[in-house]
PDB file of C-alpha atoms (C1' of nucleotides) in Angstrom:
ATOM      1  CA  MET A1445     -43.072 -15.998  76.496  1.00 55.00           C
ATOM      2  CA  VAL A1446     -45.767 -18.403  77.534  1.00 52.00           C
ATOM      3  CA  VAL A1447     -47.713 -19.592  74.531  1.00 50.00           C
ATOM      4  CA  SER A1448     -51.120 -18.925  76.006  1.00 47.00           C
ATOM      5  CA  PHE A1449     -50.374 -15.246  76.080  1.00 54.00           C
ATOM      6  CA  ALA A1450     -48.896 -14.987  72.645  1.00 58.00           C
ATOM      7  CA  GLN A1451     -51.972 -15.978  70.707  1.00 70.00           C
ATOM      8  CA  ILE A1452     -52.713 -12.417  69.786  1.00 76.00           C
ATOM      9  CA  ARG A1453     -50.522 -12.920  66.744  1.00 72.00           C
ATOM     10  CA  GLU A1454     -52.645 -15.789  65.546  1.00 75.00           C
ATOM     11  CA  GLU A1455     -55.966 -14.128  66.165  1.00 79.00           C
ATOM     12  CA  TYR A1456     -54.898 -10.725  64.934  1.00 83.00           C
ATOM     13  CA  PRO A1457     -52.083 -11.235  62.435  1.00 80.00           C
ATOM     14  CA  GLY A1458     -52.489  -7.659  61.235  1.00 85.00           C
ATOM     15  CA  VAL A1459     -51.460  -5.944  64.454  1.00 90.00           C
ATOM     16  CA  PHE A1460     -48.006  -5.317  63.043  1.00 92.00           C
ATOM     17  CA  SER A1461     -49.408  -3.823  59.873  1.00 91.00           C
ATOM     18  CA  GLU A1462     -49.057  -0.099  59.465  1.00 88.00           C
ATOM     19  CA  SER A1463     -52.725   0.287  58.528  1.00 86.00           C
ATOM     20  CA  CYS A1464     -54.118  -1.703  61.441  1.00 89.00           C
ATOM     21  CA  PRO A1465     -56.672   0.267  63.490  1.00 90.00           C
ATOM     22  CA  THR A1466     -54.925  -1.064  66.555  1.00 91.00           C
ATOM     23  CA  ARG A1467     -52.139   1.428  65.928  1.00 91.00           C
ATOM     24  CA  VAL A1468     -54.558   4.342  66.166  1.00 91.00           C
ATOM     25  CA  VAL A1469     -56.200   3.211  69.388  1.00 93.00           C
ATOM     26  CA  LEU A1470     -52.836   2.325  70.879  1.00 92.00           C
ATOM     27  CA  ASP A1471     -51.527   5.786  70.108  1.00 90.00           C
ATOM     28  CA  HIS A1472     -54.488   7.339  71.915  1.00 92.00           C
ATOM     29  CA  VAL A1473     -54.713   5.266  75.057  1.00 92.00           C
ATOM     30  CA  MET A1474     -50.979   4.700  75.451  1.00 91.00           C
ATOM     31  CA  SER A1475     -49.954   8.269  74.827  1.00 91.00           C
ATOM     32  CA  LYS A1476     -48.019  10.163  77.453  1.00 90.00           C
ATOM     33  CA  TRP A1477     -51.090  11.941  78.800  1.00 93.00           C
ATOM     34  CA  GLY A1478     -53.804   9.539  77.715  1.00 94.00           C
ATOM     35  CA  VAL A1479     -52.671   6.922  80.186  1.00 93.00           C
ATOM     36  CA  LEU A1480     -52.595   9.333  83.100  1.00 94.00           C
ATOM     37  CA  VAL A1481     -55.930  10.932  82.299  1.00 95.00           C
ATOM     38  CA  LEU A1482     -57.596   7.550  82.020  1.00 95.00           C
ATOM     39  CA  LEU A1483     -56.005   6.480  85.268  1.00 93.00           C
ATOM     40  CA  ALA A1484     -57.217   9.612  86.985  1.00 93.00           C
ATOM     41  CA  LEU A1485     -60.733   8.852  85.799  1.00 94.00           C
ATOM     42  CA  THR A1486     -60.731   5.436  87.450  1.00 92.00           C
ATOM     43  CA  ASP A1487     -61.329   7.416  90.610  1.00 88.00           C
ATOM     44  CA  GLY A1488     -64.768   8.200  89.286  1.00 92.00           C
ATOM     45  CA  THR A1489     -66.370  11.329  87.909  1.00 95.00           C
ATOM     46  CA  ILE A1490     -64.130  14.344  88.108  1.00 95.00           C
ATOM     47  CA  ARG A1491     -64.259  17.979  87.100  1.00 95.00           C
ATOM     48  CA  TRP A1492     -62.017  19.582  84.509  1.00 94.00           C
ATOM     49  CA  GLY A1493     -60.105  21.708  86.985  1.00 93.00           C
ATOM     50  CA  ASP A1494     -59.568  18.871  89.419  1.00 93.00           C
ATOM     51  CA  LEU A1495     -58.322  16.716  86.601  1.00 93.00           C
ATOM     52  CA  ARG A1496     -55.867  19.384  85.552  1.00 93.00           C
ATOM     53  CA  ARG A1497     -54.507  19.650  89.067  1.00 92.00           C
ATOM     54  CA  LYS A1498     -54.407  15.907  89.539  1.00 92.00           C
ATOM     55  CA  VAL A1499     -52.412  15.053  86.434  1.00 93.00           C
ATOM     56  CA  ASP A1500     -49.265  16.884  87.406  1.00 92.00           C
ATOM     57  CA  GLY A1501     -47.577  18.777  84.623  1.00 91.00           C
ATOM     58  CA  ILE A1502     -50.271  18.597  81.970  1.00 93.00           C
ATOM     59  CA  SER A1503     -51.027  21.810  80.123  1.00 92.00           C
ATOM     60  CA  GLU A1504     -54.548  23.031  79.459  1.00 93.00           C
ATOM     61  CA  LYS A1505     -54.035  22.473  75.773  1.00 93.00           C
ATOM     62  CA  MET A1506     -52.995  18.870  76.150  1.00 93.00           C
ATOM     63  CA  LEU A1507     -55.699  18.123  78.688  1.00 95.00           C
ATOM     64  CA  ALA A1508     -58.376  19.475  76.373  1.00 94.00           C
ATOM     65  CA  SER A1509     -56.862  17.690  73.409  1.00 94.00           C
ATOM     66  CA  THR A1510     -56.488  14.392  75.242  1.00 95.00           C
ATOM     67  CA  LEU A1511     -60.017  14.553  76.596  1.00 95.00           C
ATOM     68  CA  ARG A1512     -61.473  15.224  73.176  1.00 94.00           C
ATOM     69  CA  THR A1513     -59.583  12.327  71.630  1.00 93.00           C
ATOM     70  CA  LEU A1514     -60.633   9.903  74.342  1.00 94.00           C
ATOM     71  CA  GLU A1515     -64.215  11.119  74.154  1.00 95.00           C
ATOM     72  CA  THR A1516     -64.254  10.611  70.391  1.00 92.00           C
ATOM     73  CA  ASP A1517     -62.925   7.119  70.906  1.00 93.00           C
ATOM     74  CA  GLY A1518     -65.772   6.506  73.304  1.00 94.00           C
ATOM     75  CA  PHE A1519     -63.665   5.847  76.372  1.00 96.00           C
ATOM     76  CA  ILE A1520     -64.907   8.768  78.391  1.00 96.00           C
ATOM     77  CA  SER A1521     -68.082  10.823  78.611  1.00 96.00           C
ATOM     78  CA  ARG A1522     -68.348  14.559  79.064  1.00 95.00           C
ATOM     79  CA  THR A1523     -71.192  16.185  80.970  1.00 94.00           C
ATOM     80  CA  SER A1524     -71.609  19.925  80.844  1.00 93.00           C
ATOM     81  CA  TYR A1525     -73.880  21.676  83.331  1.00 92.00           C
ATOM     82  CA  PRO A1526     -75.534  24.912  82.202  1.00 89.00           C
ATOM     83  CA  GLU A1527     -74.435  26.874  85.216  1.00 87.00           C
ATOM     84  CA  VAL A1528     -72.375  29.933  85.800  1.00 84.00           C
ATOM     85  CA  PRO A1529     -69.579  29.513  86.404  1.00 87.00           C
ATOM     86  CA  PRO A1530     -69.592  26.462  84.129  1.00 91.00           C
ATOM     87  CA  ARG A1531     -69.095  22.993  85.477  1.00 93.00           C
ATOM     88  CA  VAL A1532     -67.976  20.085  83.331  1.00 95.00           C
ATOM     89  CA  GLU A1533     -67.500  16.567  84.547  1.00 96.00           C
ATOM     90  CA  TYR A1534     -65.739  13.632  82.961  1.00 96.00           C
ATOM     91  CA  SER A1535     -66.089   9.944  83.645  1.00 96.00           C
ATOM     92  CA  LEU A1536     -65.276   6.593  82.114  1.00 96.00           C
ATOM     93  CA  THR A1537     -67.813   4.974  79.835  1.00 96.00           C
ATOM     94  CA  SER A1538     -68.376   1.236  79.997  1.00 96.00           C
ATOM     95  CA  LEU A1539     -65.900   0.950  77.144  1.00 96.00           C
ATOM     96  CA  GLY A1540     -63.357   2.967  79.084  1.00 95.00           C
ATOM     97  CA  ASP A1541     -64.042   0.828  82.086  1.00 95.00           C
ATOM     98  CA  ALA A1542     -63.345  -2.311  80.086  1.00 96.00           C
ATOM     99  CA  LEU A1543     -60.134  -0.790  78.832  1.00 96.00           C
ATOM    100  CA  MET A1544     -58.911   0.171  82.271  1.00 95.00           C
ATOM    101  CA  GLU A1545     -59.720  -3.248  83.589  1.00 94.00           C
ATOM    102  CA  ARG A1546     -56.887  -4.476  81.344  1.00 94.00           C
ATOM    103  CA  MET A1547     -54.707  -1.433  81.794  1.00 94.00           C
ATOM    104  CA  LEU A1548     -54.600  -1.241  85.587  1.00 93.00           C
ATOM    105  CA  PRO A1549     -52.744  -4.502  86.201  1.00 93.00           C
ATOM    106  CA  LEU A1550     -50.089  -3.250  83.824  1.00 94.00           C
ATOM    107  CA  MET A1551     -49.952   0.154  85.490  1.00 92.00           C
ATOM    108  CA  GLU A1552     -49.654  -1.379  88.918  1.00 92.00           C
ATOM    109  CA  TRP A1553     -46.813  -3.603  87.797  1.00 93.00           C
ATOM    110  CA  VAL A1554     -45.011  -0.662  86.224  1.00 93.00           C
ATOM    111  CA  ALA A1555     -45.545   1.468  89.315  1.00 92.00           C
ATOM    112  CA  ALA A1556     -44.194  -1.329  91.489  1.00 92.00           C
ATOM    113  CA  ASN A1557     -41.100  -1.874  89.342  1.00 93.00           C
ATOM    114  CA  ALA A1558     -40.366   1.576  87.972  1.00 92.00           C
ATOM    115  CA  ASP A1559     -37.969   2.438  90.777  1.00 89.00           C
ATOM    116  CA  ASP A1560     -35.792  -0.602  90.202  1.00 91.00           C
ATOM    117  CA  ILE A1561     -35.826  -0.138  86.454  1.00 91.00           C
ATOM    118  CA  THR A1562     -34.814   3.500  86.418  1.00 89.00           C
ATOM    119  CA  ALA A1563     -32.419   3.037  89.308  1.00 85.00           C
ATOM    120  CA  ARG A1564     -30.293   0.730  87.205  1.00 79.00           C
ATOM    121  CA  GLU A1565     -29.809   3.489  84.644  1.00 73.00           C
ATOM    122  CA  LYS A1566     -28.845   6.247  87.010  1.00 61.00           C
ATOM    123  CA  PRO A1567     -26.144   4.662  89.254  1.00 51.00           C
ATOM    124  CA  ALA A1568     -27.417   6.443  92.344  1.00 44.00           C
ATOM    125  CA  ARG A1569     -30.903   7.825  92.163  1.00 43.00           C
ATOM    126  CA  CYS A1570     -31.199   9.319  95.649  1.00 36.00           C
ATOM    127  CA  GLY A1571     -29.165   7.722  98.364  1.00 35.00           C
ATOM    128  CA  PRO A1572     -25.462   8.608  98.854  1.00 37.00           C
ATOM    129  CA  SER A1573     -24.196   5.116  98.117  1.00 34.00           C
ATOM    130  CA  GLU A1574     -20.678   5.979  97.031  1.00 34.00           C
ATOM    131  CA  ALA A1575     -20.504   9.699  96.447  1.00 26.00           C
TER     132      ALA A1575
ATOM    133  CA  MET B 116     -64.491   1.667  88.113  1.00 55.00           C
ATOM    134  CA  VAL B 117     -64.417  -1.338  90.354  1.00 52.00           C
ATOM    135  CA  VAL B 118     -62.630  -0.522  93.568  1.00 50.00           C
ATOM    136  CA  SER B 119     -60.365  -3.546  93.534  1.00 47.00           C
ATOM    137  CA  PHE B 120     -58.674  -2.268  90.424  1.00 54.00           C
ATOM    138  CA  ALA B 121     -58.306   1.292  91.518  1.00 57.00           C
ATOM    139  CA  GLN B 122     -56.047   0.674  94.470  1.00 70.00           C
ATOM    140  CA  ILE B 123     -53.036   1.754  92.531  1.00 75.00           C
ATOM    141  CA  ARG B 124     -53.745   5.278  93.704  1.00 71.00           C
ATOM    142  CA  GLU B 125     -53.562   4.235  97.321  1.00 74.00           C
ATOM    143  CA  GLU B 126     -50.449   2.152  96.983  1.00 78.00           C
ATOM    144  CA  TYR B 127     -48.653   4.522  94.656  1.00 82.00           C
ATOM    145  CA  PRO B 128     -50.006   8.009  95.310  1.00 78.00           C
ATOM    146  CA  GLY B 129     -47.098   9.488  93.387  1.00 84.00           C
ATOM    147  CA  VAL B 130     -47.971   8.078  89.997  1.00 89.00           C
ATOM    148  CA  PHE B 131     -49.481  11.381  88.976  1.00 91.00           C
ATOM    149  CA  SER B 132     -46.405  13.300  90.037  1.00 90.00           C
ATOM    150  CA  GLU B 133     -44.247  14.672  87.283  1.00 87.00           C
ATOM    151  CA  SER B 134     -41.085  13.257  88.837  1.00 86.00           C
ATOM    152  CA  CYS B 135     -42.408   9.747  89.359  1.00 89.00           C
ATOM    153  CA  PRO B 136     -40.197   7.093  87.719  1.00 90.00           C
ATOM    154  CA  THR B 137     -43.381   5.511  86.456  1.00 91.00           C
ATOM    155  CA  ARG B 138     -43.593   8.252  83.850  1.00 91.00           C
ATOM    156  CA  VAL B 139     -40.237   7.291  82.405  1.00 92.00           C
ATOM    157  CA  VAL B 140     -40.965   3.592  82.184  1.00 93.00           C
ATOM    158  CA  LEU B 141     -44.422   4.288  80.811  1.00 93.00           C
ATOM    159  CA  ASP B 142     -42.953   6.478  78.090  1.00 91.00           C
ATOM    160  CA  HIS B 143     -40.620   3.681  77.069  1.00 93.00           C
ATOM    161  CA  VAL B 144     -42.884   0.670  77.047  1.00 94.00           C
ATOM    162  CA  MET B 145     -46.004   2.483  75.880  1.00 92.00           C
ATOM    163  CA  SER B 146     -44.334   4.412  73.117  1.00 91.00           C
ATOM    164  CA  LYS B 147     -45.503   4.020  69.552  1.00 90.00           C
ATOM    165  CA  TRP B 148     -42.767   1.569  68.619  1.00 94.00           C
ATOM    166  CA  GLY B 149     -41.918   0.189  72.050  1.00 95.00           C
ATOM    167  CA  VAL B 150     -45.212  -1.615  72.295  1.00 94.00           C
ATOM    168  CA  LEU B 151     -44.893  -3.208  68.879  1.00 94.00           C
ATOM    169  CA  VAL B 152     -41.276  -4.238  69.334  1.00 95.00           C
ATOM    170  CA  LEU B 153     -42.058  -5.832  72.670  1.00 95.00           C
ATOM    171  CA  LEU B 154     -45.031  -7.598  71.161  1.00 94.00           C
ATOM    172  CA  ALA B 155     -42.911  -8.894  68.299  1.00 94.00           C
ATOM    173  CA  LEU B 156     -40.471 -10.293  70.833  1.00 95.00           C
ATOM    174  CA  THR B 157     -43.153 -12.350  72.552  1.00 93.00           C
ATOM    175  CA  ASP B 158     -42.717 -14.660  69.579  1.00 88.00           C
ATOM    176  CA  GLY B 159     -39.330 -15.538  70.966  1.00 93.00           C
ATOM    177  CA  THR B 160     -35.786 -14.731  69.947  1.00 95.00           C
ATOM    178  CA  ILE B 161     -35.599 -12.806  66.725  1.00 96.00           C
ATOM    179  CA  ARG B 162     -32.896 -11.249  64.562  1.00 96.00           C
ATOM    180  CA  TRP B 163     -32.522  -7.545  63.865  1.00 96.00           C
ATOM    181  CA  GLY B 164     -33.511  -7.763  60.224  1.00 95.00           C
ATOM    182  CA  ASP B 165     -36.514  -9.976  60.888  1.00 95.00           C
ATOM    183  CA  LEU B 166     -37.662  -7.596  63.567  1.00 94.00           C
ATOM    184  CA  ARG B 167     -37.391  -4.686  61.192  1.00 94.00           C
ATOM    185  CA  ARG B 168     -39.473  -6.473  58.591  1.00 93.00           C
ATOM    186  CA  LYS B 169     -42.000  -7.656  61.142  1.00 93.00           C
ATOM    187  CA  VAL B 170     -42.772  -4.300  62.701  1.00 94.00           C
ATOM    188  CA  ASP B 171     -44.235  -2.708  59.622  1.00 92.00           C
ATOM    189  CA  GLY B 172     -43.227   0.875  58.995  1.00 92.00           C
ATOM    190  CA  ILE B 173     -40.461   1.218  61.581  1.00 94.00           C
ATOM    191  CA  SER B 174     -37.299   2.951  60.418  1.00 93.00           C
ATOM    192  CA  GLU B 175     -33.827   1.642  61.156  1.00 94.00           C
ATOM    193  CA  LYS B 176     -33.208   4.611  63.354  1.00 94.00           C
ATOM    194  CA  MET B 177     -36.260   4.062  65.512  1.00 94.00           C
ATOM    195  CA  LEU B 178     -35.719   0.340  65.730  1.00 95.00           C
ATOM    196  CA  ALA B 179     -32.162   0.802  66.938  1.00 95.00           C
ATOM    197  CA  SER B 180     -33.218   3.543  69.319  1.00 95.00           C
ATOM    198  CA  THR B 181     -36.165   1.584  70.697  1.00 96.00           C
ATOM    199  CA  LEU B 182     -34.087  -1.531  71.170  1.00 96.00           C
ATOM    200  CA  ARG B 183     -31.389   0.360  73.027  1.00 95.00           C
ATOM    201  CA  THR B 184     -33.896   1.984  75.342  1.00 94.00           C
ATOM    202  CA  LEU B 185     -35.643  -1.275  76.132  1.00 96.00           C
ATOM    203  CA  GLU B 186     -32.325  -3.018  76.657  1.00 96.00           C
ATOM    204  CA  THR B 187     -31.193  -0.313  79.055  1.00 94.00           C
ATOM    205  CA  ASP B 188     -34.453  -0.717  80.934  1.00 94.00           C
ATOM    206  CA  GLY B 189     -33.723  -4.417  81.189  1.00 95.00           C
ATOM    207  CA  PHE B 190     -36.749  -5.611  79.257  1.00 97.00           C
ATOM    208  CA  ILE B 191     -34.840  -7.207  76.418  1.00 96.00           C
ATOM    209  CA  SER B 192     -31.455  -8.813  75.945  1.00 97.00           C
ATOM    210  CA  ARG B 193     -29.127  -8.445  72.986  1.00 96.00           C
ATOM    211  CA  THR B 194     -26.867 -11.243  71.816  1.00 96.00           C
ATOM    212  CA  SER B 195     -24.222 -10.552  69.207  1.00 95.00           C
ATOM    213  CA  TYR B 196     -22.489 -13.415  67.430  1.00 94.00           C
ATOM    214  CA  PRO B 197     -18.922 -12.837  66.207  1.00 90.00           C
ATOM    215  CA  GLU B 198     -19.623 -14.024  62.700  1.00 89.00           C
ATOM    216  CA  VAL B 199     -19.440 -12.519  59.276  1.00 85.00           C
ATOM    217  CA  PRO B 200     -21.883 -11.362  58.204  1.00 89.00           C
ATOM    218  CA  PRO B 201     -22.873 -10.287  61.709  1.00 92.00           C
ATOM    219  CA  ARG B 202     -25.821 -11.820  63.475  1.00 95.00           C
ATOM    220  CA  VAL B 203     -27.574 -10.190  66.388  1.00 96.00           C
ATOM    221  CA  GLU B 204     -30.521 -11.626  68.216  1.00 97.00           C
ATOM    222  CA  TYR B 205     -32.967 -10.038  70.604  1.00 97.00           C
ATOM    223  CA  SER B 206     -35.246 -11.624  73.155  1.00 97.00           C
ATOM    224  CA  LEU B 207     -37.286 -10.762  76.214  1.00 97.00           C
ATOM    225  CA  THR B 208     -35.651 -10.958  79.612  1.00 96.00           C
ATOM    226  CA  SER B 209     -37.589 -12.306  82.551  1.00 96.00           C
ATOM    227  CA  LEU B 210     -38.439  -8.712  83.372  1.00 96.00           C
ATOM    228  CA  GLY B 211     -39.733  -8.161  79.867  1.00 96.00           C
ATOM    229  CA  ASP B 212     -41.659 -11.374  80.145  1.00 95.00           C
ATOM    230  CA  ALA B 213     -43.305 -10.181  83.337  1.00 96.00           C
ATOM    231  CA  LEU B 214     -44.167  -6.920  81.660  1.00 96.00           C
ATOM    232  CA  MET B 215     -45.732  -8.558  78.624  1.00 95.00           C
ATOM    233  CA  GLU B 216     -47.730 -10.835  80.828  1.00 94.00           C
ATOM    234  CA  ARG B 217     -49.620  -7.720  81.899  1.00 94.00           C
ATOM    235  CA  MET B 218     -49.465  -6.022  78.546  1.00 94.00           C
ATOM    236  CA  LEU B 219     -50.854  -8.764  76.322  1.00 93.00           C
ATOM    237  CA  PRO B 220     -54.364  -8.891  77.796  1.00 93.00           C
ATOM    238  CA  LEU B 221     -54.566  -5.171  77.106  1.00 94.00           C
ATOM    239  CA  MET B 222     -53.229  -5.571  73.587  1.00 92.00           C
ATOM    240  CA  GLU B 223     -55.664  -8.340  72.827  1.00 92.00           C
ATOM    241  CA  TRP B 224     -58.569  -6.286  74.047  1.00 93.00           C
ATOM    242  CA  VAL B 225     -57.476  -3.314  71.982  1.00 93.00           C
ATOM    243  CA  ALA B 226     -56.972  -5.479  68.913  1.00 92.00           C
ATOM    244  CA  ALA B 227     -60.427  -6.963  69.385  1.00 92.00           C
ATOM    245  CA  ASN B 228     -62.120  -3.585  69.782  1.00 93.00           C
ATOM    246  CA  ALA B 229     -60.031  -1.295  67.611  1.00 91.00           C
ATOM    247  CA  ASP B 230     -62.242  -1.753  64.576  1.00 89.00           C
ATOM    248  CA  ASP B 231     -65.394  -0.700  66.391  1.00 91.00           C
ATOM    249  CA  ILE B 232     -63.671   2.221  68.034  1.00 91.00           C
ATOM    250  CA  THR B 233     -62.178   3.709  64.915  1.00 88.00           C
ATOM    251  CA  ALA B 234     -65.258   2.856  62.860  1.00 85.00           C
ATOM    252  CA  ARG B 235     -67.347   5.203  64.960  1.00 79.00           C
ATOM    253  CA  GLU B 236     -65.059   8.054  64.008  1.00 72.00           C
ATOM    254  CA  LYS B 237     -65.024   7.430  60.290  1.00 61.00           C
ATOM    255  CA  PRO B 238     -68.731   6.960  59.400  1.00 51.00           C
ATOM    256  CA  ALA B 239     -68.028   4.227  56.859  1.00 44.00           C
ATOM    257  CA  ARG B 240     -64.684   2.524  57.117  1.00 42.00           C
ATOM    258  CA  CYS B 241     -64.995  -0.079  54.377  1.00 36.00           C
ATOM    259  CA  GLY B 242     -68.407  -1.439  53.594  1.00 35.00           C
ATOM    260  CA  PRO B 243     -70.841   0.480  51.328  1.00 37.00           C
ATOM    261  CA  SER B 244     -73.464   0.903  54.026  1.00 34.00           C
ATOM    262  CA  GLU B 245     -75.226   3.966  52.684  1.00 34.00           C
ATOM    263  CA  ALA B 246     -73.040   5.518  50.037  1.00 25.00           C
TER     264      ALA B 246
ATOM    265  C1'  DC C  67     -64.606  27.760  85.548  1.00 67.24           C
ATOM    266  C1'  DT C  68     -63.875  25.704  81.162  1.00 67.24           C
ATOM    267  C1'  DG C  69     -62.095  25.894  77.575  1.00 67.24           C
ATOM    268  C1'  DC C  70     -60.246  27.644  72.471  1.00 67.24           C
ATOM    269  C1'  DA C  71     -56.767  30.328  69.477  1.00 67.24           C
ATOM    270  C1'  DT C  72     -52.313  31.679  68.630  1.00 67.24           C
ATOM    271  C1'  DC C  73     -47.474  31.540  68.663  1.00 67.24           C
ATOM    272  C1'  DC C  74     -43.299  29.349  69.324  1.00 67.24           C
ATOM    273  C1'  DT C  75     -40.031  25.779  70.704  1.00 67.24           C
ATOM    274  C1'  DC C  76     -38.196  21.389  70.675  1.00 67.24           C
ATOM    275  C1'  DT C  77     -38.204  16.653  70.182  1.00 67.24           C
ATOM    276  C1'  DC C  78     -39.671  12.727  67.480  1.00 67.24           C
ATOM    277  C1'  DG C  79     -39.001  10.409  63.824  1.00 67.24           C
ATOM    278  C1'  DG C  80     -38.227   9.620  58.550  1.00 67.24           C
ATOM    279  C1'  DA C  81     -34.773   9.531  54.552  1.00 67.24           C
ATOM    280  C1'  DT C  82     -30.401   8.952  53.122  1.00 67.24           C
ATOM    281  C1'  DA C  83     -25.650   7.788  53.141  1.00 67.24           C
ATOM    282  C1'  DC C  84     -21.907   5.535  55.253  1.00 67.24           C
ATOM    283  C1'  DT C  85     -19.106   1.851  58.293  1.00 67.24           C
ATOM    284  C1'  DG C  86     -17.494  -2.635  60.476  1.00 67.24           C
TER     285       DG C  86
ATOM    286  C1'  DC D 115     -26.135  -7.970  58.257  1.00 67.24           C
ATOM    287  C1'  DA D 116     -26.438  -4.676  61.752  1.00 67.24           C
ATOM    288  C1'  DG D 117     -26.096  -0.799  62.786  1.00 67.24           C
ATOM    289  C1'  DT D 118     -24.307   4.705  63.120  1.00 67.24           C
ATOM    290  C1'  DA D 119     -24.308   9.663  61.533  1.00 67.24           C
ATOM    291  C1'  DT D 120     -26.449  13.524  59.620  1.00 67.24           C
ATOM    292  C1'  DC D 121     -29.909  16.279  57.874  1.00 67.24           C
ATOM    293  C1'  DC D 122     -34.456  17.854  57.900  1.00 67.24           C
ATOM    294  C1'  DG D 123     -39.632  18.412  58.209  1.00 67.24           C
ATOM    295  C1'  DA D 124     -43.811  17.649  60.880  1.00 67.24           C
ATOM    296  C1'  DG D 125     -46.149  17.600  64.756  1.00 67.24           C
ATOM    297  C1'  DA D 126     -46.222  17.331  69.892  1.00 67.24           C
ATOM    298  C1'  DG D 127     -46.581  20.114  73.364  1.00 67.24           C
ATOM    299  C1'  DG D 128     -45.853  24.563  76.428  1.00 67.24           C
ATOM    300  C1'  DA D 129     -47.092  29.676  77.376  1.00 67.24           C
ATOM    301  C1'  DT D 130     -50.011  33.233  76.965  1.00 67.24           C
ATOM    302  C1'  DG D 131     -54.226  35.688  76.102  1.00 67.24           C
ATOM    303  C1'  DC D 132     -59.032  35.758  75.526  1.00 67.24           C
ATOM    304  C1'  DA D 133     -64.125  34.238  75.324  1.00 67.24           C
ATOM    305  C1'  DG D 134     -68.608  32.254  77.113  1.00 67.24           C
TER     306       DG D 134
END
DNA sequence: CTGCATCCTCTCGGATACTG
DNA sequence: CAGTATCCGAGAGGATGCAG
């Protein structure tokens, strides 16, 4: 690994420590659903129901739970309109924006390489190469 | 969110789909221990025992499991020396290197901001501000 | 529409003991 | 030293029903 990128260990020698706050934040933003919810929010403000439909496979429980965690962390903001039926909108805060600025390059790389990576594990992923 | 960063949704509209390979890779590299193991490997080649001691709190089971997953994905390489006692070394592959190139900026940002983020949740984290 | 409460399942992950 | 095998508890996470 290039040295210039590995300086995190010098600046933050405690990142490997069990008690490091980094662990907590990492668990939130890099959780199975946290990543996808945050990514969905890079689109801009979005309603609860739209979010649920957008993040394929997420349950209501996990969506609510994930949103609350990320809101507590300060990554997203929740706006509730006193209407009936209710309308609630979520969006990234400036902190969340800063986070995603670093996360998106990683996501794009993963999205671009995921096929090749998983393909190597399952001999034939789709095409009838030798069946 | 700045538009230039949000183009992942246009290029990879399937990232939100449950069956997208991205989900699998994401689960591996952004898992609780996957991140830390990969980060530890940015130091360069390292032995099994050193790795275990470095990543504070990881069990033998999870270390072995994490390493096998990441090796299968092609992010790390395993070199076993036919000696006694045995010696096994792990290091990043070029693929793993490319991954960490995108991951480290994120990690550094998280490490730099984790204190503030978690501090907001626990009114006083260390200092006797008002107790 | 936007959640919360409950129940229940299943996997993650820790502890321990054992092998080459 | 570098793992594997087994057991087991805790918590993640899904399904359903209900409330505001």
